[in-house]
PDB file of C-alpha atoms in Angstrom:
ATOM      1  CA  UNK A   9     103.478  94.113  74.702  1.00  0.00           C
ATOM      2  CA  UNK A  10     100.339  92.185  75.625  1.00  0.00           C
ATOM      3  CA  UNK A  11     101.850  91.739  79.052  1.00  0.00           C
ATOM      4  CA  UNK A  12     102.272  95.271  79.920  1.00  0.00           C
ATOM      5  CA  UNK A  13      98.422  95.890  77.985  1.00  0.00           C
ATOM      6  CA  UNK A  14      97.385  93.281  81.068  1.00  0.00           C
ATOM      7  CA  UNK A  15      98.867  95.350  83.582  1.00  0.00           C
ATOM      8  CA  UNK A  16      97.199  98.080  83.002  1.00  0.00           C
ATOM      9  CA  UNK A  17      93.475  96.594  82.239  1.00  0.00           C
ATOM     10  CA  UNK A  18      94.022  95.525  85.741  1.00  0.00           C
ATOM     11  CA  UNK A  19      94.457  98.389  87.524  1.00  0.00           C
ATOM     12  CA  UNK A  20      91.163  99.924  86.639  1.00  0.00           C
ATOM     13  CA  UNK A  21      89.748  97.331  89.226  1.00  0.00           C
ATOM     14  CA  UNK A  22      89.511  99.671  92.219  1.00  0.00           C
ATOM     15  CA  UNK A  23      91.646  98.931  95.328  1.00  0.00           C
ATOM     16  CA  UNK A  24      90.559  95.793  97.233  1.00  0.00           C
ATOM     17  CA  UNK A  25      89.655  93.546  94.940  1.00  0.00           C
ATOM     18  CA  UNK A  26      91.477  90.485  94.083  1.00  0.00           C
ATOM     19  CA  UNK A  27      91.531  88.131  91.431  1.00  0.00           C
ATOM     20  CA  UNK A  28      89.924  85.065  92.965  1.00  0.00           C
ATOM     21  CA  UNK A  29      87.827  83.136  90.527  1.00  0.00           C
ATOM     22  CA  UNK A  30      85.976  79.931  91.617  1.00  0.00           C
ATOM     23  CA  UNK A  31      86.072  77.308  89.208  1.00  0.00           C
ATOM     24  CA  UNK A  32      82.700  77.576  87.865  1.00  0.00           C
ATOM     25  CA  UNK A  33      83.441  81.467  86.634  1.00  0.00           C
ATOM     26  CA  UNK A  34      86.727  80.098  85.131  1.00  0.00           C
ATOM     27  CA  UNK A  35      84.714  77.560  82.934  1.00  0.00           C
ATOM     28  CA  UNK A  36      81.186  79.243  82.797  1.00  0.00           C
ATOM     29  CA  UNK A  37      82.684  82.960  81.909  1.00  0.00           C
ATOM     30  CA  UNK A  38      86.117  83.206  81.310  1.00  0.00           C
ATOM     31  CA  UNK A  39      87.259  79.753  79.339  1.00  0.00           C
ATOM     32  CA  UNK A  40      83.324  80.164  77.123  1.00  0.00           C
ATOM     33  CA  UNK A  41      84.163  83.641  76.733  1.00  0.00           C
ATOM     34  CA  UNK A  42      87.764  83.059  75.426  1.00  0.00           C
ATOM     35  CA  UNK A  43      86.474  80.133  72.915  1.00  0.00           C
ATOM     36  CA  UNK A  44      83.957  81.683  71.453  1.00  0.00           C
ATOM     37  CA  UNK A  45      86.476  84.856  70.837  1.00  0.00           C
ATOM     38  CA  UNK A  46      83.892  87.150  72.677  1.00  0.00           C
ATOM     39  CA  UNK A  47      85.524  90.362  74.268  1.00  0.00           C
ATOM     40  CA  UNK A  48      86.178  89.845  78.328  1.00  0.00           C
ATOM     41  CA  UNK A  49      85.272  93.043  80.117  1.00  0.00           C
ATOM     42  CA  UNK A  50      88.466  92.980  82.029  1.00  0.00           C
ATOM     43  CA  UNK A  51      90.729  90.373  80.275  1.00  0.00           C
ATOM     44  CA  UNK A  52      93.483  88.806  83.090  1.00  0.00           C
ATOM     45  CA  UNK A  53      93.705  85.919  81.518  1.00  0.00           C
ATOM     46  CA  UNK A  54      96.997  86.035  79.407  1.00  0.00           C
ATOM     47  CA  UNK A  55      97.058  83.784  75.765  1.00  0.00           C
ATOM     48  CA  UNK A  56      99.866  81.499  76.132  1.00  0.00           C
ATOM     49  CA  UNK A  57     101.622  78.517  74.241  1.00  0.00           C
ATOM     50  CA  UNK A  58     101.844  76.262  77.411  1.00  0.00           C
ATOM     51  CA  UNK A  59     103.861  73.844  75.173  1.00  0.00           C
ATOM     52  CA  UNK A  60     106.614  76.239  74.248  1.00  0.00           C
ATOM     53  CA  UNK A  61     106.820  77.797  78.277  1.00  0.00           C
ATOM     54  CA  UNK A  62     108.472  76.263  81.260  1.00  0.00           C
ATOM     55  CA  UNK A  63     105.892  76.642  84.706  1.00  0.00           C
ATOM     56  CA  UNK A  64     108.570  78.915  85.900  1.00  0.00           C
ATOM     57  CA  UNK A  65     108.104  81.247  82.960  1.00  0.00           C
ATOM     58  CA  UNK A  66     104.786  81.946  83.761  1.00  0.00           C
ATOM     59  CA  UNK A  67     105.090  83.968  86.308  1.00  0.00           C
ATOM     60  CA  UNK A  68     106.274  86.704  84.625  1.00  0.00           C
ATOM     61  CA  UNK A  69     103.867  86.069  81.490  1.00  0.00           C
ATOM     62  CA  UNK A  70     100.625  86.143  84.070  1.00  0.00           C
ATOM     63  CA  UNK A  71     101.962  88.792  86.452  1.00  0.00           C
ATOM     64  CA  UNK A  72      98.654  90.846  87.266  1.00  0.00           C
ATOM     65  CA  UNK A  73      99.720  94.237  89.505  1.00  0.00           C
ATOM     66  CA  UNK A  74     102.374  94.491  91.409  1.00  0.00           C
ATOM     67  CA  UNK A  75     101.127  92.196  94.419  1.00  0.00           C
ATOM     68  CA  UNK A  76     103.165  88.487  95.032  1.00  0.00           C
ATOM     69  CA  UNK A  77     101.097  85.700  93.445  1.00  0.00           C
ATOM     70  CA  UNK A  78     100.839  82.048  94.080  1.00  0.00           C
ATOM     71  CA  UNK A  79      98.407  81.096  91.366  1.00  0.00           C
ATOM     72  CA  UNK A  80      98.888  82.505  87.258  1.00  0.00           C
ATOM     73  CA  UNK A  81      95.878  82.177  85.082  1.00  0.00           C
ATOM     74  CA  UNK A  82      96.525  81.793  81.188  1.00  0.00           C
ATOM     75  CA  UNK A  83      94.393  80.440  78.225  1.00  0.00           C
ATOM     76  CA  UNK A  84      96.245  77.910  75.752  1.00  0.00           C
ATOM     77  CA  UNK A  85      94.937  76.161  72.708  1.00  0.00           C
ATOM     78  CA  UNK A  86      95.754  72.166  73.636  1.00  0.00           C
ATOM     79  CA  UNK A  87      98.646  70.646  71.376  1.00  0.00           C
ATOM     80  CA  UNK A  88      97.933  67.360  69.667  1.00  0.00           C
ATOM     81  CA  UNK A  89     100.059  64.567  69.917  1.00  0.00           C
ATOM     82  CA  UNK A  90      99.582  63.124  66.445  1.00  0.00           C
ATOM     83  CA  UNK A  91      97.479  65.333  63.964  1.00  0.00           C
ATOM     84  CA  UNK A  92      94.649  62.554  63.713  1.00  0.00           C
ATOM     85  CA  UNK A  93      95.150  61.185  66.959  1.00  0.00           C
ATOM     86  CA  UNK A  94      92.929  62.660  69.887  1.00  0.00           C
ATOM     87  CA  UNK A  95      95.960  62.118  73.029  1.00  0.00           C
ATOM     88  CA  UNK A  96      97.093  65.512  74.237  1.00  0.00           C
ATOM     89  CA  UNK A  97     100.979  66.129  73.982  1.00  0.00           C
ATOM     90  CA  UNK A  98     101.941  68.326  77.668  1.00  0.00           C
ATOM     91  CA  UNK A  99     105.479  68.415  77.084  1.00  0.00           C
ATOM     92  CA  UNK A 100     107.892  71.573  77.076  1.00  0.00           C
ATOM     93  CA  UNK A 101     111.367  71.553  76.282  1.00  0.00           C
ATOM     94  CA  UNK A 102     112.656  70.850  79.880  1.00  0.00           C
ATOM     95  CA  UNK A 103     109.952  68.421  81.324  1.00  0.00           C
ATOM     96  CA  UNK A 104     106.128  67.180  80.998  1.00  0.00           C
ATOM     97  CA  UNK A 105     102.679  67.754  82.589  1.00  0.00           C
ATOM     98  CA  UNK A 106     101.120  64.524  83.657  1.00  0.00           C
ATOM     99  CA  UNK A 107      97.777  64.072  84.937  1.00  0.00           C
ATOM    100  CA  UNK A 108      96.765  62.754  88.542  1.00  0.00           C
ATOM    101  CA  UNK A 109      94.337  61.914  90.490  1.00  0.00           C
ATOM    102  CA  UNK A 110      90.563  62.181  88.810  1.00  0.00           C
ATOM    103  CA  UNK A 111      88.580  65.165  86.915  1.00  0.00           C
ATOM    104  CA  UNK A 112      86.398  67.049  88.831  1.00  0.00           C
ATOM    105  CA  UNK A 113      82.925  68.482  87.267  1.00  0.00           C
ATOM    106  CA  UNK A 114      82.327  71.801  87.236  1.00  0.00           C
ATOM    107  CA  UNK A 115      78.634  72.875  88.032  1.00  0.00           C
ATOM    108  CA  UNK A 116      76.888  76.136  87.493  1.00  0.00           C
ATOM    109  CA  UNK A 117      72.861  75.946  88.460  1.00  0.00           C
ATOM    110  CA  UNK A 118      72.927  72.190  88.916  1.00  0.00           C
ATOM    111  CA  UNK A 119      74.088  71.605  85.629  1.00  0.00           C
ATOM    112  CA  UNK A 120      77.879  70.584  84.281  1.00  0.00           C
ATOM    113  CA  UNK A 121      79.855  73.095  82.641  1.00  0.00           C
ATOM    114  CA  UNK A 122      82.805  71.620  82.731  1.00  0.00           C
ATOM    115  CA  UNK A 123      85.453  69.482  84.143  1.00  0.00           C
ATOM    116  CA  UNK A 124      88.790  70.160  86.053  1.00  0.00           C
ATOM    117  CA  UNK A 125      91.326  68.274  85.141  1.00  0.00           C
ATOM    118  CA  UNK A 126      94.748  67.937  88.088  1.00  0.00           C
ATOM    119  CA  UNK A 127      98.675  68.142  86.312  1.00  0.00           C
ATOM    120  CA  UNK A 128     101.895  67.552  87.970  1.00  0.00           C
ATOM    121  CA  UNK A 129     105.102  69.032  86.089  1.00  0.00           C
ATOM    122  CA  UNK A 130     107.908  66.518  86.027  1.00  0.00           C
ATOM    123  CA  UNK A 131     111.503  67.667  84.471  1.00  0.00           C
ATOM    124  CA  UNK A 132     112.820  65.345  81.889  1.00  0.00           C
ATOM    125  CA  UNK A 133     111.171  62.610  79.872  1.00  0.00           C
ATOM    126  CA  UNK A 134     108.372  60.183  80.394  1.00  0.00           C
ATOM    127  CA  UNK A 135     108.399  57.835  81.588  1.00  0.00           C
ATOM    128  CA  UNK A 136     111.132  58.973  83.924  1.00  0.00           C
ATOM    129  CA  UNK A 137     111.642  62.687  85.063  1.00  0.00           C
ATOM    130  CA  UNK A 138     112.027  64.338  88.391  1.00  0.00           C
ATOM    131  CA  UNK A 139     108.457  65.420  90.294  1.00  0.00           C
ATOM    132  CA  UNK A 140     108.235  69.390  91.195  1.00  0.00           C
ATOM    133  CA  UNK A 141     105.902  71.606  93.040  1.00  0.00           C
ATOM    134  CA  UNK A 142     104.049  73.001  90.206  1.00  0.00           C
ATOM    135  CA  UNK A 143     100.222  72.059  89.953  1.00  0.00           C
ATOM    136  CA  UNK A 144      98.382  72.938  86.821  1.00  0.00           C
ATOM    137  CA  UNK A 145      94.640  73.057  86.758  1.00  0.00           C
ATOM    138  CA  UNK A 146      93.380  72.556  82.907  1.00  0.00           C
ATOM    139  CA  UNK A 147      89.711  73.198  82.414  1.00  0.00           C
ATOM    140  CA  UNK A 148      87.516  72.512  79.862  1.00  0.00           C
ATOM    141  CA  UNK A 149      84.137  72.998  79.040  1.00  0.00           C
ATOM    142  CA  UNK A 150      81.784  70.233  78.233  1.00  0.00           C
ATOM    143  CA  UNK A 151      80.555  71.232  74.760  1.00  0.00           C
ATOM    144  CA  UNK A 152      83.948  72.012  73.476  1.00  0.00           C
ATOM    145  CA  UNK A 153      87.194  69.950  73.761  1.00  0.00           C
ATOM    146  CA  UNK A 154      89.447  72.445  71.445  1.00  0.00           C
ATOM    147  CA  UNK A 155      90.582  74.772  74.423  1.00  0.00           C
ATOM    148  CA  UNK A 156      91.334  74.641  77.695  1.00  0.00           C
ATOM    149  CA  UNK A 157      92.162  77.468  79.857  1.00  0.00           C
ATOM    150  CA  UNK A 158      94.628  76.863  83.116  1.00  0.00           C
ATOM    151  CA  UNK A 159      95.819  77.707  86.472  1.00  0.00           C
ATOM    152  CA  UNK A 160      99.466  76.733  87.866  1.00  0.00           C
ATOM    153  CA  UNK A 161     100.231  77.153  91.445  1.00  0.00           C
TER     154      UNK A 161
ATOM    155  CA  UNK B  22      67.488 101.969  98.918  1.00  0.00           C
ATOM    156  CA  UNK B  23      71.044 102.442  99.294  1.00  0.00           C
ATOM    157  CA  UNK B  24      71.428  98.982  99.936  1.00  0.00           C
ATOM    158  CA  UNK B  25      70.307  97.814  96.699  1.00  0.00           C
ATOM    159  CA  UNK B  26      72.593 100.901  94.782  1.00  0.00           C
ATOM    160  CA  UNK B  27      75.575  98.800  96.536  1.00  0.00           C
ATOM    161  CA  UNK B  28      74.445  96.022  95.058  1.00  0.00           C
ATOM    162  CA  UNK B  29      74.828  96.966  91.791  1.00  0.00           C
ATOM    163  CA  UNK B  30      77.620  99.112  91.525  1.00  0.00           C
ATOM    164  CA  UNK B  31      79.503  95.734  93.287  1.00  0.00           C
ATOM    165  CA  UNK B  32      78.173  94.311  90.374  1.00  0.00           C
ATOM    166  CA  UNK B  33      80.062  95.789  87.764  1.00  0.00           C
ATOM    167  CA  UNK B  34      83.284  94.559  89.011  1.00  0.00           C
ATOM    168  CA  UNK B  35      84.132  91.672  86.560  1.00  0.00           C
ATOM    169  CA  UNK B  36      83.232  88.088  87.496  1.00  0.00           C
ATOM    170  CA  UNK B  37      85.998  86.781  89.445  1.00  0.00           C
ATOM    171  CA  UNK B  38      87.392  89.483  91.237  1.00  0.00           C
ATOM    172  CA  UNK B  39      86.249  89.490  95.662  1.00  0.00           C
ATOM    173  CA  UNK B  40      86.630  92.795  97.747  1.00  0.00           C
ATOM    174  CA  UNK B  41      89.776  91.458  99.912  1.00  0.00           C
ATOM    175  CA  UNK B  42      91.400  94.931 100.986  1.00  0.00           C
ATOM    176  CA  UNK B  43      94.511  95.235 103.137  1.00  0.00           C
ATOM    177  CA  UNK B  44      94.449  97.512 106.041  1.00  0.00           C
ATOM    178  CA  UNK B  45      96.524  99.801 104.066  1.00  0.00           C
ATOM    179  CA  UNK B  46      93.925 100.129 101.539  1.00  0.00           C
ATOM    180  CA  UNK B  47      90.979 100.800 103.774  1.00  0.00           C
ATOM    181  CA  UNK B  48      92.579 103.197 105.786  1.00  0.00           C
ATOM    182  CA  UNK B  49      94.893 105.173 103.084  1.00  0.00           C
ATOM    183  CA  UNK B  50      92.100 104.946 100.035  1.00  0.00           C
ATOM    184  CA  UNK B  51      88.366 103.953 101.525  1.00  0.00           C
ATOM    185  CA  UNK B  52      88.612 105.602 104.659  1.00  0.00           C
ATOM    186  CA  UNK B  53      90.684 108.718 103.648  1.00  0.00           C
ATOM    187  CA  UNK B  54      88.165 109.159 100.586  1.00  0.00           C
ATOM    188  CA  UNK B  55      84.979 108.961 102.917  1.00  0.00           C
ATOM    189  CA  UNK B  56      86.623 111.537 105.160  1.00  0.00           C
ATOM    190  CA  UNK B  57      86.731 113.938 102.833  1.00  0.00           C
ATOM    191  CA  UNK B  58      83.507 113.303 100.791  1.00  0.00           C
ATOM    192  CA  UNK B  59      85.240 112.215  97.876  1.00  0.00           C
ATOM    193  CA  UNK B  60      83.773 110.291  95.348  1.00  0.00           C
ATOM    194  CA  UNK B  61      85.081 106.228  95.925  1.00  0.00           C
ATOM    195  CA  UNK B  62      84.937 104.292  92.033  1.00  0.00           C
ATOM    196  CA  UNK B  63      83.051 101.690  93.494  1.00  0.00           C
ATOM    197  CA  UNK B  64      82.043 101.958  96.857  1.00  0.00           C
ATOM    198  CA  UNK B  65      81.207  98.803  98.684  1.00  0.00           C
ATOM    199  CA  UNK B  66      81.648 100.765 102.088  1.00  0.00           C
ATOM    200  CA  UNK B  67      78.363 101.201 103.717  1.00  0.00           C
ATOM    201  CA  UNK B  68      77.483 104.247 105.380  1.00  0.00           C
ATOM    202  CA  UNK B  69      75.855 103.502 108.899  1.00  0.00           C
ATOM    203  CA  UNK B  70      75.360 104.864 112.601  1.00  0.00           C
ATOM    204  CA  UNK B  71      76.802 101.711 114.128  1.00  0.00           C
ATOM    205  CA  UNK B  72      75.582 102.921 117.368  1.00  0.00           C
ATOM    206  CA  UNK B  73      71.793 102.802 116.370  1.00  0.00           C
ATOM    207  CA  UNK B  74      72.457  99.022 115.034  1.00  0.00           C
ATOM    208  CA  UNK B  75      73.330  95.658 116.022  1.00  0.00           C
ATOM    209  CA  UNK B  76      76.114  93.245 114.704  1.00  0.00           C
ATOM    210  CA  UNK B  77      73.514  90.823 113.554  1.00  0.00           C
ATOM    211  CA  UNK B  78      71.788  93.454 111.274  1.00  0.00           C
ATOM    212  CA  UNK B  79      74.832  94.474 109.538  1.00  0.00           C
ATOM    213  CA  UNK B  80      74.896  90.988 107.445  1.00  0.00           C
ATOM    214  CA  UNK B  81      71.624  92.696 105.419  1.00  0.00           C
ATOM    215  CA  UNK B  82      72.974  96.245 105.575  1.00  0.00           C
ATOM    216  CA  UNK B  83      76.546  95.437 104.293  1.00  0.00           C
ATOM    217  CA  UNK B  84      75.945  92.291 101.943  1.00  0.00           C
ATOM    218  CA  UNK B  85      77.897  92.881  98.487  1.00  0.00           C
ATOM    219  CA  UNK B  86      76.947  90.745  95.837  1.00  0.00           C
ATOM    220  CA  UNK B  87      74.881  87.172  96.863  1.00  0.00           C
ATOM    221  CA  UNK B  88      77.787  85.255  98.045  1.00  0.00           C
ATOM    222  CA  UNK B  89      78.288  84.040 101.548  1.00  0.00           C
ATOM    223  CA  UNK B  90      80.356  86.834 103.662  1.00  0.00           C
ATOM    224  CA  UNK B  91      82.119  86.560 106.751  1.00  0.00           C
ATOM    225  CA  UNK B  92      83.376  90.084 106.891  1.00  0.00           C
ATOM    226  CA  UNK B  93      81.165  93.428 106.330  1.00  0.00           C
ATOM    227  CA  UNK B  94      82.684  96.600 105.851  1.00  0.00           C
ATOM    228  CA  UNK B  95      81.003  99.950 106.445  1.00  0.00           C
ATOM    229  CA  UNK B  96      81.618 103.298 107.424  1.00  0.00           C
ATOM    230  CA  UNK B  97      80.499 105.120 110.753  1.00  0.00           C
ATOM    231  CA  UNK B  98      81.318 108.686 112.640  1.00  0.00           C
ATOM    232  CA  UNK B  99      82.345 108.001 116.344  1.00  0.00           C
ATOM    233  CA  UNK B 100      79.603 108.874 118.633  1.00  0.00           C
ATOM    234  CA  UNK B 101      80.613 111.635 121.637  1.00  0.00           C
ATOM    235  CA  UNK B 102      79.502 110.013 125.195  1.00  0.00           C
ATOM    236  CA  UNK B 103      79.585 113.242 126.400  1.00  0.00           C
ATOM    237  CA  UNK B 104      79.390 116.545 123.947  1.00  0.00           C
ATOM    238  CA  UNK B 105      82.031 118.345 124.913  1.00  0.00           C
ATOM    239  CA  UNK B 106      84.575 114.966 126.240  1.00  0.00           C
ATOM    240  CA  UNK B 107      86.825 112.739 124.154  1.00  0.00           C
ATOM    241  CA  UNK B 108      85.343 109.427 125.272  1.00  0.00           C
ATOM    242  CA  UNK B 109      83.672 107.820 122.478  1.00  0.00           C
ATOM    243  CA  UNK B 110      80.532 105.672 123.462  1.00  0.00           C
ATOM    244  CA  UNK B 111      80.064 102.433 121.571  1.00  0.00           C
ATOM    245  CA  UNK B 112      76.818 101.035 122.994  1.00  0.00           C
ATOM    246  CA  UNK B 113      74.004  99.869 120.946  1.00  0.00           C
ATOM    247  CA  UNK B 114      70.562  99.080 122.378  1.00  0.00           C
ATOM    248  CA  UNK B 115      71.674  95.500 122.860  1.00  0.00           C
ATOM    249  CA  UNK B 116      75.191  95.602 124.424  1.00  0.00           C
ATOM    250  CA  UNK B 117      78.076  97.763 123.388  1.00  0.00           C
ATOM    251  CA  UNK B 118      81.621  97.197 121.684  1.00  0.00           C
ATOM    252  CA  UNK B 119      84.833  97.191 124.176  1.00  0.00           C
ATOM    253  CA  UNK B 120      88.336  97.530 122.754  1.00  0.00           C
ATOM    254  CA  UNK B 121      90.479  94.026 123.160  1.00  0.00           C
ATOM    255  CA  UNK B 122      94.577  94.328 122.931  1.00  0.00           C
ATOM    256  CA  UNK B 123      96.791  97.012 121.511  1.00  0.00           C
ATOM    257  CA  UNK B 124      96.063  99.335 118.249  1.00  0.00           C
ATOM    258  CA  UNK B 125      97.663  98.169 115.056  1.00  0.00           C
ATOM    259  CA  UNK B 126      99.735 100.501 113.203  1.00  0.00           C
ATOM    260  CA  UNK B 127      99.097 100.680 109.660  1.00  0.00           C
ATOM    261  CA  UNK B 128     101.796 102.150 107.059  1.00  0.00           C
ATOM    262  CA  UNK B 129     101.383 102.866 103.365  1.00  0.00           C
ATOM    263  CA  UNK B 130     105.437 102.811 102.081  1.00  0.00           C
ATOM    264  CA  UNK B 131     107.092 103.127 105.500  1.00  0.00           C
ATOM    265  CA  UNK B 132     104.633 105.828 106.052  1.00  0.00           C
ATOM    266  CA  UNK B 133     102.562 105.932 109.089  1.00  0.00           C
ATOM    267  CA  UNK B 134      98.705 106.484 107.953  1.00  0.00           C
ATOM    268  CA  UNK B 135      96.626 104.981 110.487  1.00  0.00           C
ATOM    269  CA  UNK B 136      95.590 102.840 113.800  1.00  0.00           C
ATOM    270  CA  UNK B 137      93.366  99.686 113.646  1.00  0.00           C
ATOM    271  CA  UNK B 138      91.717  99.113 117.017  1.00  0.00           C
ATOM    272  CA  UNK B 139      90.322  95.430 117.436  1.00  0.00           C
ATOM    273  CA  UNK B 140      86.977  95.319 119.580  1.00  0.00           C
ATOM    274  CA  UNK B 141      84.630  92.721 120.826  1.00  0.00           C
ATOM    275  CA  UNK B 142      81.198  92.858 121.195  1.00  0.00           C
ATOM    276  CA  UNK B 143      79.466  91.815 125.049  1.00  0.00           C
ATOM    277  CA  UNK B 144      75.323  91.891 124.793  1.00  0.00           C
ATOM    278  CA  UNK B 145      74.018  93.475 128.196  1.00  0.00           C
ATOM    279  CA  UNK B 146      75.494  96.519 129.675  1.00  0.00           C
ATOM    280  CA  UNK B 147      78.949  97.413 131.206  1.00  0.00           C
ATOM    281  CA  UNK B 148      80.695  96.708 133.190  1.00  0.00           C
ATOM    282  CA  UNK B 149      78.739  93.180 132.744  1.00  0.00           C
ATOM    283  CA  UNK B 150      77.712  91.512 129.936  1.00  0.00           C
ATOM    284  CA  UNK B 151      77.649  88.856 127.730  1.00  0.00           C
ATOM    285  CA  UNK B 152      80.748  88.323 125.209  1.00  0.00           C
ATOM    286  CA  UNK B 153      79.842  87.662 121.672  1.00  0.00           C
ATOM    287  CA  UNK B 154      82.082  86.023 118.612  1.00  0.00           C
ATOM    288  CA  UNK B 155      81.492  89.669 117.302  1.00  0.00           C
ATOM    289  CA  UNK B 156      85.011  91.170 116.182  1.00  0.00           C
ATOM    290  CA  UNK B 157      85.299  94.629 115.145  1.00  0.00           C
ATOM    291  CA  UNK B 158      88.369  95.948 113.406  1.00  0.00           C
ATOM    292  CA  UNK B 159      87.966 100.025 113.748  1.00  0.00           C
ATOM    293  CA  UNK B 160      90.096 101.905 111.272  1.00  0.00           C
ATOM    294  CA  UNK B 161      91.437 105.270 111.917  1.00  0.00           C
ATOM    295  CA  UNK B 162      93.546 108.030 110.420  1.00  0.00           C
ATOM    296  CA  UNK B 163      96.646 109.626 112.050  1.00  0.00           C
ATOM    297  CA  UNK B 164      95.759 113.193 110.586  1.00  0.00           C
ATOM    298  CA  UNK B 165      91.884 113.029 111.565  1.00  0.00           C
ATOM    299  CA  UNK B 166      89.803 111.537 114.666  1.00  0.00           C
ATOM    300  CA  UNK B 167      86.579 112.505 113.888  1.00  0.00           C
ATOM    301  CA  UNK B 168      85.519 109.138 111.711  1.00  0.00           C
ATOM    302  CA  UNK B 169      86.327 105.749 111.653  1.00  0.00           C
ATOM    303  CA  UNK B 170      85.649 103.185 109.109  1.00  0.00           C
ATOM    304  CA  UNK B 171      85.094  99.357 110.493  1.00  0.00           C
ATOM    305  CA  UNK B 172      84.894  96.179 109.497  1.00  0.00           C
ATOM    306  CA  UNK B 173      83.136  93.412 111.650  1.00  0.00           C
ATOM    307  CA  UNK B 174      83.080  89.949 111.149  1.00  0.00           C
TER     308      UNK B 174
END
């Protein structure tokens, strides 16, 4: 199982250290590395179908050690709406991520790598559907819209 | 310089990951390992004679990686005031370090494994002296008094 394989990658980081990424080493490392299929020295970042999981689901799927965990890291390819269309479909079977607020750019060295896009999970349908707690950050990087590579908290 | 060799041993921890260890871990893994000279993965613990240096120098001395720290970790043996007496002297050339509330107990799995002593540093000499915003968490274990390992920030 991939999510036991995870587990253990992570435990050859020695005691101490903690899995807190800023947002330019989730775009400039992590979500370039993942794109271009390159192999990730230490790979916490879990493949998912974000379409076909609920937010709840991923806490088991991103689980890194044993430690309680308010943020889950994953990598998912970003489902289109209409096969020729370009508008993003976010919905899973029991609600929908909608976007708020604006992006935020992502700089490494002065210049943009990316941009940080803010999601809100709502159960049921758009346009109704009942606001929860769960925040998803989507990132992408600027060269490539295919991919995007996520945080939910 | 060993300064530089901690430098780049930090650096081969992957990008992402910060040196955030709980008290359990630097007393029952960094501080137990440095006791007894065994060999520490990745050792971002700086040995130093905290008595011949001053707070303000151990910014330089205990820097891991190039990112902004507010917490330095490094590892000292107590110095004896007297040779043959128990009471440890913590003066530097500038001022010295004077213990501030009660010892923390620190347990690994209900287990007791060590003390955590908070100090504060005063510039000058006792019993005056200037008080600084110089905190110094000193780590100890239960089965051995002769080190400590401390963090200052």
């Amino acid at each position: 199982m991939t999510n036991k394989k995870n587990m253990n990658t992570f435990s050859h980081v020695p005691p101490g250290f903690r899995f807190h990424p800023t947002d330019e080493e989730l775009v400039d490392y992590y979500l370039r590395k993942k794109i271009n299929s390159r192999t990730i020295e230490l790979d916490v970042i879990r493949d998912v179908d974000l379409y076909k999981i609920e937010p709840w689901d991923l806490q088991d799927l991103c689980r890194l050690g044993t430690e309680e965990q308010n943020d889950w890291y994953f990598f998912s390819h970003k489902d289109k709406k209409y096969p020729t269309g370009s508008r993003t479909n976010r919905a899973t079977a029991a609600g929908f991520w909608k976007a708020t607020g604006r992006d935020k750019a992502i700089y490494s060295k002065h210049e943009l790598v990316g941009m940080r896009k803010t999601l809100v999970f709502y159960k049921g349908r758009a346009p109704n559907g009942l606001k929860s707690d769960w925040i998803m950050h989507e990132y992408r990087l600027e060269t490539d819209e295919n991919a995007t590579t996520t945080q939910a908290s």
